Amino acid sequence: MSSVMVMVLVIISLFIPAVRPSQDLWTLECLPTVGIVAETTVINCNFKDIQEIKIVAVSLKKIPENMPIFEYDGKNSGDPRFSLKNPLGPSLQISETTFSDEGEYLYRVVTDKGAKKVQLKITITAKYKNIFSSTWPKDVTHGGPVDLYCNATDGYPAGFIHWFDRSETNWTMNSDLTKTTKDTNGLKSVALSSKLTFKSINLDLAPFRCIVLNSKYMQDGESTLQITSARDDSYKESPITSNTTHIVAGVMVIGSLIVGLLCALLIFRKKKVQHGRRPSAHPILSHEFEKTAQDDPESCNTS
Ligand SMILES: *[C@@H]1O[C@H](CO)[C@@H](O)[C@H](O)[C@H]1NC(C)=O
Ligand SMILES: *[C@@H]1O[C@H](CO)[C@@H](O)[C@H](O)[C@H]1NC(C)=O
């Protein structure tokens, strides 16, 4: 009887190690993260090959430090900017991200199905600001030389500036990008300045647009550069103005010609009436004709 019990126990104990590893097949995965300075960074993590799992505790250590920067065991402790995005999942988030958050981390998650460790990497970028485009010289002449500038500051790491004209033609190849790196008390930043030089500018290409991209080629912002001719003010506007003047002048000339012609016709008719009709034969009619013919030349003169 007892030997049968022992046999059963032995068989069960043999099965247990065989079952345990299959439960341990789940994994913890975290995606590489790019955070933006001053914004909230989400570190996306998830459990693979398991459905029902409950987080008991987590701890996040920055390599090579020994003390965890963040811990959770029902409540948060450590750097208050760190938290679990949602206590049901292993994703993390950092509010008000700083450059010092960049680096490699060791993340340990304890669950009701066991514990897992994973290494994760966070890189930090800063968005380019103060995007400003300008020309040198300030006063541009159609057909004259000009340098177009596009500047941006406070970004990190070094990014790019691309140029386009009004018809979306890419002028970037002709431009020259200068990157100036600054480091003030561990606060890294890069100032970008792109110069697009024209020996002879065709102002029909304006406005130009410069696009500021971060190191991952994602757009941080853009600036539109309107260029109007300084010396020759009539450029572009002149065809419209001169056209209107011509039309107005033409209308006036034709108008006065018609008025003149009508007056001449009336005077001519008046004379014809005086000569053709005997005043004694139709005194009343003649008088009327005379009156109208006299009135009209007067209105011709006043007009
Ligand atoms: C514009 O030209 C630059 C440099 O040749 C290139 O890197 C960029 O991809 C081009 N952009 C577009 C939208 O074609
Ligand atoms: C843009 O940057 C260049 C190079 O740093 C500088 O010479 C120029 O004055 C800047 N332009 C403006 C408008 O800030």
Coordinates of N, CA, C and O in Angstrom, one line a residue, residues 3 20 32 43 56 79 120 135 175 184 192 199 223 241 250 257 260 269 272-273 276:
S3 N 4.0 1.4 -0.6 CA 4.9 1.4 -1.8 C 4.2 2.0 -3.0 O 4.8 2.7 -3.9
R20 N 6.6 22.5 -15.3 CA 7.1 23.9 -14.9 C 7.7 24.6 -16.1 O 7.3 25.8 -16.4
P32 N 12.9 49.2 -28.4 CA 13.8 50.3 -28.2 C 13.0 51.6 -28.2 O 12.0 51.8 -29.0
I43 N 7.7 53.6 -22.7 CA 8.6 52.4 -23.1 C 7.6 51.2 -23.2 O 7.0 50.8 -22.2
V56 N 3.2 41.5 -10.0 CA 3.3 41.7 -8.5 C 4.2 42.8 -8.2 O 3.8 43.6 -7.3
D79 N 12.4 57.5 -8.5 CA 12.2 58.8 -9.2 C 10.7 58.9 -9.6 O 10.1 58.1 -10.3
L120 N 16.8 47.1 -21.7 CA 16.2 48.0 -22.6 C 17.0 49.3 -22.8 O 17.8 49.6 -22.0
T135 N 17.0 86.3 -45.6 CA 17.8 86.4 -46.8 C 18.9 87.4 -46.5 O 18.8 88.2 -45.6
S175 N 22.4 73.4 -51.0 CA 22.5 74.1 -49.8 C 23.7 73.6 -48.9 O 24.2 72.5 -49.2
T184 N 25.8 72.8 -22.2 CA 25.8 73.6 -21.0 C 25.2 72.8 -19.9 O 24.1 72.4 -19.8
L192 N 21.3 74.5 -35.9 CA 21.4 74.2 -37.4 C 21.3 75.5 -38.2 O 20.4 76.3 -37.8
K199 N 23.4 82.8 -57.4 CA 24.2 83.8 -58.0 C 23.2 84.8 -58.7 O 23.5 86.0 -58.8
S223 N 9.6 76.6 -42.2 CA 9.5 78.0 -42.3 C 9.3 78.4 -43.8 O 10.0 77.8 -44.6
T241 N -0.8 96.7 -63.2 CA -1.0 98.2 -63.1 C -1.0 98.8 -64.5 O -1.9 99.5 -64.8
G250 N -7.6 103.8 -72.9 CA -8.3 103.4 -74.1 C -9.7 103.8 -74.1 O -10.3 104.4 -75.0
L257 N -13.9 110.3 -78.4 CA -14.1 110.2 -79.8 C -15.6 110.1 -80.2 O -16.1 110.8 -81.0
G260 N -17.4 113.4 -79.3 CA -17.0 114.3 -80.3 C -17.8 114.1 -81.7 O -18.3 115.0 -82.3
R269 N -26.3 118.3 -88.5 CA -27.8 118.2 -88.8 C -28.5 119.5 -88.6 O -29.4 119.9 -89.4
K272 N -28.0 121.6 -91.6 CA -28.7 121.0 -92.7 C -30.2 121.4 -92.6 O -30.8 121.8 -93.7
V273 N -30.7 121.4 -91.4 CA -32.1 121.7 -91.2 C -32.3 123.2 -91.5 O -33.3 123.6 -92.2
G276 N -32.1 123.4 -95.4 CA -33.0 122.6 -96.2 C -34.5 123.1 -96.1 O -35.2 122.9 -97.0

